[in-house]
mmCIF file of C-alpha atoms in Angstrom:
data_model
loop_
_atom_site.group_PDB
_atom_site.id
_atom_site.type_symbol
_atom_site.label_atom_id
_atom_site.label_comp_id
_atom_site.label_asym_id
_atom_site.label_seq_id
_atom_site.Cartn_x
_atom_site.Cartn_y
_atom_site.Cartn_z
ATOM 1 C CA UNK B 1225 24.271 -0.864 10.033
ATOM 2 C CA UNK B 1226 21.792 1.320 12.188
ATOM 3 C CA UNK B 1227 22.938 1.865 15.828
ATOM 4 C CA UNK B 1228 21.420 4.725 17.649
ATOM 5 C CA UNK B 1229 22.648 6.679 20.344
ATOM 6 C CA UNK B 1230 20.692 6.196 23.268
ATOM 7 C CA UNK B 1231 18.535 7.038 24.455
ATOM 8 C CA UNK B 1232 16.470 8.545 22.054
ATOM 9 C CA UNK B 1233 14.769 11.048 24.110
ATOM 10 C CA UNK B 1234 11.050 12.821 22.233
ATOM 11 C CA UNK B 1235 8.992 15.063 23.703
ATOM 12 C CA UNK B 1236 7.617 12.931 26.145
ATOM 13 C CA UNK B 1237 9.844 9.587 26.260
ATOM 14 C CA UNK B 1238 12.765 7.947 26.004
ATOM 15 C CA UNK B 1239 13.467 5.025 23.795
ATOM 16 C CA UNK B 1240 16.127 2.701 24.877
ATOM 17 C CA UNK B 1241 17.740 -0.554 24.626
ATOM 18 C CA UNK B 1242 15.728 -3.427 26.910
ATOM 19 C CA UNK B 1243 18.041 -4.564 29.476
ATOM 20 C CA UNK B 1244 17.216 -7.417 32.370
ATOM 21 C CA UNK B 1245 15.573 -5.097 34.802
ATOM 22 C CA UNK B 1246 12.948 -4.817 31.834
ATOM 23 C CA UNK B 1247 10.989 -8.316 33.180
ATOM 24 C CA UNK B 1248 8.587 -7.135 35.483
ATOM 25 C CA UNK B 1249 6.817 -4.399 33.433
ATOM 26 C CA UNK B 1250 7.334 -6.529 30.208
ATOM 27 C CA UNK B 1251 5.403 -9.529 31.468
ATOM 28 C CA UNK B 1252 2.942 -6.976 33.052
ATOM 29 C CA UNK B 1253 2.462 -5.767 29.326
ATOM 30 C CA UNK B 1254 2.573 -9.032 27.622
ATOM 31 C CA UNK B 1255 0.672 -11.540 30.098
ATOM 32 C CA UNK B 1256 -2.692 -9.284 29.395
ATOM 33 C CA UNK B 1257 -4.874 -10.896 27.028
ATOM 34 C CA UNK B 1258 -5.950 -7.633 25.703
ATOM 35 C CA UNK B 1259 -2.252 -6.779 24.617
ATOM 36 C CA UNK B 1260 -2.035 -9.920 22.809
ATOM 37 C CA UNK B 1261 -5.596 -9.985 21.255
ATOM 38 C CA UNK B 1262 -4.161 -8.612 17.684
ATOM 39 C CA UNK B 1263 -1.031 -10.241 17.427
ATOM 40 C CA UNK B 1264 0.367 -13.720 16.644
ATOM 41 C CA UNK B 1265 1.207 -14.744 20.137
ATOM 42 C CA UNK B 1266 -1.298 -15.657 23.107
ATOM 43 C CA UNK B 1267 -0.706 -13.552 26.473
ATOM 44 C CA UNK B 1268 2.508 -14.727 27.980
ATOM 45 C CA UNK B 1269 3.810 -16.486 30.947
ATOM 46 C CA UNK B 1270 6.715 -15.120 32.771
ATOM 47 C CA UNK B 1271 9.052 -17.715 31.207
ATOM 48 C CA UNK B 1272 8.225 -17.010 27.799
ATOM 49 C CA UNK B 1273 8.231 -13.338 28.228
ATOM 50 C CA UNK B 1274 11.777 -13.876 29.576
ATOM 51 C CA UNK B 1275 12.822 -15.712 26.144
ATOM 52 C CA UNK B 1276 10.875 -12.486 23.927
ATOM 53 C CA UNK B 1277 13.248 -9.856 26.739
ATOM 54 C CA UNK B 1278 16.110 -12.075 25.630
ATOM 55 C CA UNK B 1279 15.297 -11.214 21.939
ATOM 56 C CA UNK B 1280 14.546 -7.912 22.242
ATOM 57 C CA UNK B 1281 17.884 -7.308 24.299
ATOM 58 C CA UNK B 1282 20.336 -8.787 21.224
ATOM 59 C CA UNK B 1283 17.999 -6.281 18.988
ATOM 60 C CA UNK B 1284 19.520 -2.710 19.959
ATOM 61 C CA UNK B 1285 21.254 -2.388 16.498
ATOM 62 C CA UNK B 1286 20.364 -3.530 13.232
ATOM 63 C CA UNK B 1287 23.363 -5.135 11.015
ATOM 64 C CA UNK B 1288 21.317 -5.936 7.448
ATOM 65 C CA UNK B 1289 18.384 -7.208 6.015
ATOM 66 C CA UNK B 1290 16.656 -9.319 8.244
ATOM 67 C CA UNK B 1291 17.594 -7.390 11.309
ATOM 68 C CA UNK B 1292 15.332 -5.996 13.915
ATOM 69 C CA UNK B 1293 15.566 -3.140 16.115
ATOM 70 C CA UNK B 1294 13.780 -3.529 19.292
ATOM 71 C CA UNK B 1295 13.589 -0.553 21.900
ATOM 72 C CA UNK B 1296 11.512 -0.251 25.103
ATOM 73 C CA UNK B 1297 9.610 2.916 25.766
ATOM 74 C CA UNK B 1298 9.700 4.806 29.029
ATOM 75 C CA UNK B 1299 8.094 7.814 30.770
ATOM 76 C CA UNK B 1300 11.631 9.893 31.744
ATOM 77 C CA UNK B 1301 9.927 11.441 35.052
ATOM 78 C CA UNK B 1302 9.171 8.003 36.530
ATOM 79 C CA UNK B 1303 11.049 5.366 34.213
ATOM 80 C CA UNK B 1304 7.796 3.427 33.842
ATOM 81 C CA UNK B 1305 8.545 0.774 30.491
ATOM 82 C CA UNK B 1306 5.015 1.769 29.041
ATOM 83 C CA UNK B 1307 5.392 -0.164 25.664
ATOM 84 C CA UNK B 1308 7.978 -0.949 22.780
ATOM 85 C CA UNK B 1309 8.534 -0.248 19.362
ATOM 86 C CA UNK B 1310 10.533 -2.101 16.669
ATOM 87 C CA UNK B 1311 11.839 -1.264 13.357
ATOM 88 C CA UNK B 1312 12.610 -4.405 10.909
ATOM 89 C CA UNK B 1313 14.614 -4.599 7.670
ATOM 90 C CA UNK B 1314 13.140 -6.721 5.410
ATOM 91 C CA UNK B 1315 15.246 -6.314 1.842
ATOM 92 C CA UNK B 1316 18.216 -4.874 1.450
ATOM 93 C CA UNK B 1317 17.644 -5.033 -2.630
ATOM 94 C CA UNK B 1318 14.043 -2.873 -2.718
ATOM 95 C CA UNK B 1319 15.368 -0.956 0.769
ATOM 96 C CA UNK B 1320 12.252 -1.951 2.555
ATOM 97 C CA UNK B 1321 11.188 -2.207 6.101
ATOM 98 C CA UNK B 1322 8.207 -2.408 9.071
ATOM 99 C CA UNK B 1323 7.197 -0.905 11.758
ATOM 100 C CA UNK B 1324 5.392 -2.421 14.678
ATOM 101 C CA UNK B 1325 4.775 -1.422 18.546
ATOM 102 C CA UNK B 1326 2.902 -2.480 21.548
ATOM 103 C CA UNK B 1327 1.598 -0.612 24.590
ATOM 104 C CA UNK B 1328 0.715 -1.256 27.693
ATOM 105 C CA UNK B 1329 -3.288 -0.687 28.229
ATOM 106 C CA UNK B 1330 -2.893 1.980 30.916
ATOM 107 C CA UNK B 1331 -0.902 4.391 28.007
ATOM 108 C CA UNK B 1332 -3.415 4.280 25.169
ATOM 109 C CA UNK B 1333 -4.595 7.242 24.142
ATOM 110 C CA UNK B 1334 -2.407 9.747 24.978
ATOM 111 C CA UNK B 1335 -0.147 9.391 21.623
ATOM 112 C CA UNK B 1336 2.769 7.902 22.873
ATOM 113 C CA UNK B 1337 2.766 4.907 20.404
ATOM 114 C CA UNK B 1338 2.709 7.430 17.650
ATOM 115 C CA UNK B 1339 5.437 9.911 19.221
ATOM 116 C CA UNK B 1340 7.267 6.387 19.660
ATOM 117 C CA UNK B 1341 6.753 4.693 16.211
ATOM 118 C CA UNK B 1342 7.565 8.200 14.380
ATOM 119 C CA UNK B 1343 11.192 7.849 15.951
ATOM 120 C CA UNK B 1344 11.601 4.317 13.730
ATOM 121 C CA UNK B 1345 10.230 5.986 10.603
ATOM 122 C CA UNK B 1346 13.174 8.353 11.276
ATOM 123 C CA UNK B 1347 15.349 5.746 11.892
ATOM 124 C CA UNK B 1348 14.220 3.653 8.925
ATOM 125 C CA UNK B 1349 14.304 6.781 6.382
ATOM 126 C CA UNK B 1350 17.145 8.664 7.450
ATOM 127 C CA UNK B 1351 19.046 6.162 9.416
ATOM 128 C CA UNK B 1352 19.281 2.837 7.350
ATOM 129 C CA UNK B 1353 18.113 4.660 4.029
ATOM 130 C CA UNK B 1354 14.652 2.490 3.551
ATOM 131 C CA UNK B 1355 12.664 3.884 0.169
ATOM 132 C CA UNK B 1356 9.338 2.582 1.977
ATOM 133 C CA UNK B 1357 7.963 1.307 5.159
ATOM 134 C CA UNK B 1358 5.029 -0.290 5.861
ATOM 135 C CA UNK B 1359 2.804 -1.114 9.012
ATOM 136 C CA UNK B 1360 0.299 -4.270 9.014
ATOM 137 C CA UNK B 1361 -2.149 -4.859 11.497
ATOM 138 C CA UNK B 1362 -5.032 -6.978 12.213
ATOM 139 C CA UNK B 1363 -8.410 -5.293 10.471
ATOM 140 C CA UNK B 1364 -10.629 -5.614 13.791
ATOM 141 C CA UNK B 1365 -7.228 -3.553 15.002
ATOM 142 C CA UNK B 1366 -8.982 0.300 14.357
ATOM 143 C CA UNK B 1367 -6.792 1.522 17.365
ATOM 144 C CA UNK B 1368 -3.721 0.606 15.488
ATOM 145 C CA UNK B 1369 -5.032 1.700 11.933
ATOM 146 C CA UNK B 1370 -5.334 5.284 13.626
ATOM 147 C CA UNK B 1371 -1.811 5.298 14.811
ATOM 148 C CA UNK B 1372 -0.879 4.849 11.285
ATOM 149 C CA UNK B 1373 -2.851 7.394 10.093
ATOM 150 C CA UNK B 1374 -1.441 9.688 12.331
ATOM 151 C CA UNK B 1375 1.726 9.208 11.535
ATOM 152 C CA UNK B 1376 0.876 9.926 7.677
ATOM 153 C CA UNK B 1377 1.102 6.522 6.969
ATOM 154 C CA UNK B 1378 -1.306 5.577 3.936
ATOM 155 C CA UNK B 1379 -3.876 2.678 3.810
ATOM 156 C CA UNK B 1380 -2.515 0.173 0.572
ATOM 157 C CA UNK B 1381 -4.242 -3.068 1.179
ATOM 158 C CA UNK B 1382 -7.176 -4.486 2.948
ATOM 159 C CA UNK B 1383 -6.212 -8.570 2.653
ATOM 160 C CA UNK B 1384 -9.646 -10.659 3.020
ATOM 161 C CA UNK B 1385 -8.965 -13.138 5.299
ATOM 162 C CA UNK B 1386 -5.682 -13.993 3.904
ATOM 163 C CA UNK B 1387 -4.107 -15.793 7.104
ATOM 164 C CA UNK B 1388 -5.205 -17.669 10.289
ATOM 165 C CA UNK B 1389 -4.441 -16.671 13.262
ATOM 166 C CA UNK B 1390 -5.405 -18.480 16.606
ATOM 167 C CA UNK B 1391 -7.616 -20.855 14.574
ATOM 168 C CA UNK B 1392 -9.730 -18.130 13.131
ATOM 169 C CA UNK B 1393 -9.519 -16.388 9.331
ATOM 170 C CA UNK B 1394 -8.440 -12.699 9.755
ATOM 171 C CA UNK B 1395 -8.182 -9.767 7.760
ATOM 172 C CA UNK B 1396 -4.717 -8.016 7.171
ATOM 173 C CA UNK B 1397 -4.381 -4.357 6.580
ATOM 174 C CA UNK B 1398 -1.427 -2.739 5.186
ATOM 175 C CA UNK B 1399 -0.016 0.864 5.785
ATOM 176 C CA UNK B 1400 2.933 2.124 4.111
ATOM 177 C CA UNK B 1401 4.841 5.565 3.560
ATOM 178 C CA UNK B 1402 7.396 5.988 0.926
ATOM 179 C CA UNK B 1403 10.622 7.876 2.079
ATOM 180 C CA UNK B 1404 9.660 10.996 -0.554
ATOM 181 C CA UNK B 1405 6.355 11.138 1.713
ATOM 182 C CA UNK B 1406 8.590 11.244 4.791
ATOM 183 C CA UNK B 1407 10.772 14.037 3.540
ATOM 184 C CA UNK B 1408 7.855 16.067 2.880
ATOM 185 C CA UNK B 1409 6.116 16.294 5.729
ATOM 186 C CA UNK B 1410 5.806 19.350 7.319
#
């Protein structure tokens, strides 16, 4: 079982639980077609951001395999949710797991979703004891593929078209960092 103490505070953010309040800024971040263009989900309404805020609220600890935890990303000076970042365990047997994250538009490029998604390789290493993460993205995604690559995450796979997603074939690329890579980083 993996439950943090929050919130996680970096040098820049805090990562905490989602609560309620979270709605507003959520569906700002998640009703933008340009948040949603990579992902598996179309931009969402307010009532179906509501059921994804339900979600990610029963996500603040992870119990086993399967498990996902979910946290929302804030600016501490203002407490401006700016994006999210979750951590899944996907076998228990070969200790593996993900990492995923979204940001709001108006954050890119400042690092944030790298400062943010470094915390869940932490967690994922050193908390639940993974032996390998791994980070899959879109192809067209290159913004994502560089917030990978910061985090020393290496490129594994390039998948040709291997799925459909909104009614078109895409390409899958796969990241992944084995915990022996984590511990030695600098």
């Amino acid at each position: 079982m993996l439950k943090p103490d929050y919130p996680i505070v970096t040098e820049r953010l805090l990562l905490r639980p989602y609560t309620p309040a979270d709605l507003d800024a959520l569906h700002d971040i998640q009703s933008r077609p340009e948040v949603a263009r990579y992902l598996y989900w179309d931009a969402r309404d307010r009532d179906e951001v509501r059921e994804a805020l339900q979600r990610k609220i029963a996500s603040s600890v992870i119990g086993d395999e399967n498990g996902e935890l979910q946290l929302a990303v804030v600016l501490p000076e203002s407490g401006t949710l700016i994006g999210d970042v979750v951590l899944m365990w996907t076998s228990r047997e070969h200790r593996q797991g993900e990492v995923g994250y979204v940001f709001h538009p108006d954050h890119g490029g400042r690092g944030y979703a790298t400062e943010a998604a470094e915390v869940m390789l932490r967690l994922g290493f050193e908390g639940l004891g993974l032996h390998r993460l791994v980070g899959r993205l879109d192809g067209r995604n290159t913004a994502s593929a560089r917030v990978l690559e910061r985090l020393g995450m290496r490129r594994e796979a390039h998948l040709i078209q291997n799925e459909i997603v909104k009614g078109e074939w895409t390409d899958e690329v796969i990241y992944a960092m084995l915990e022996d890579e984590w511990r030695a980083r600098a």
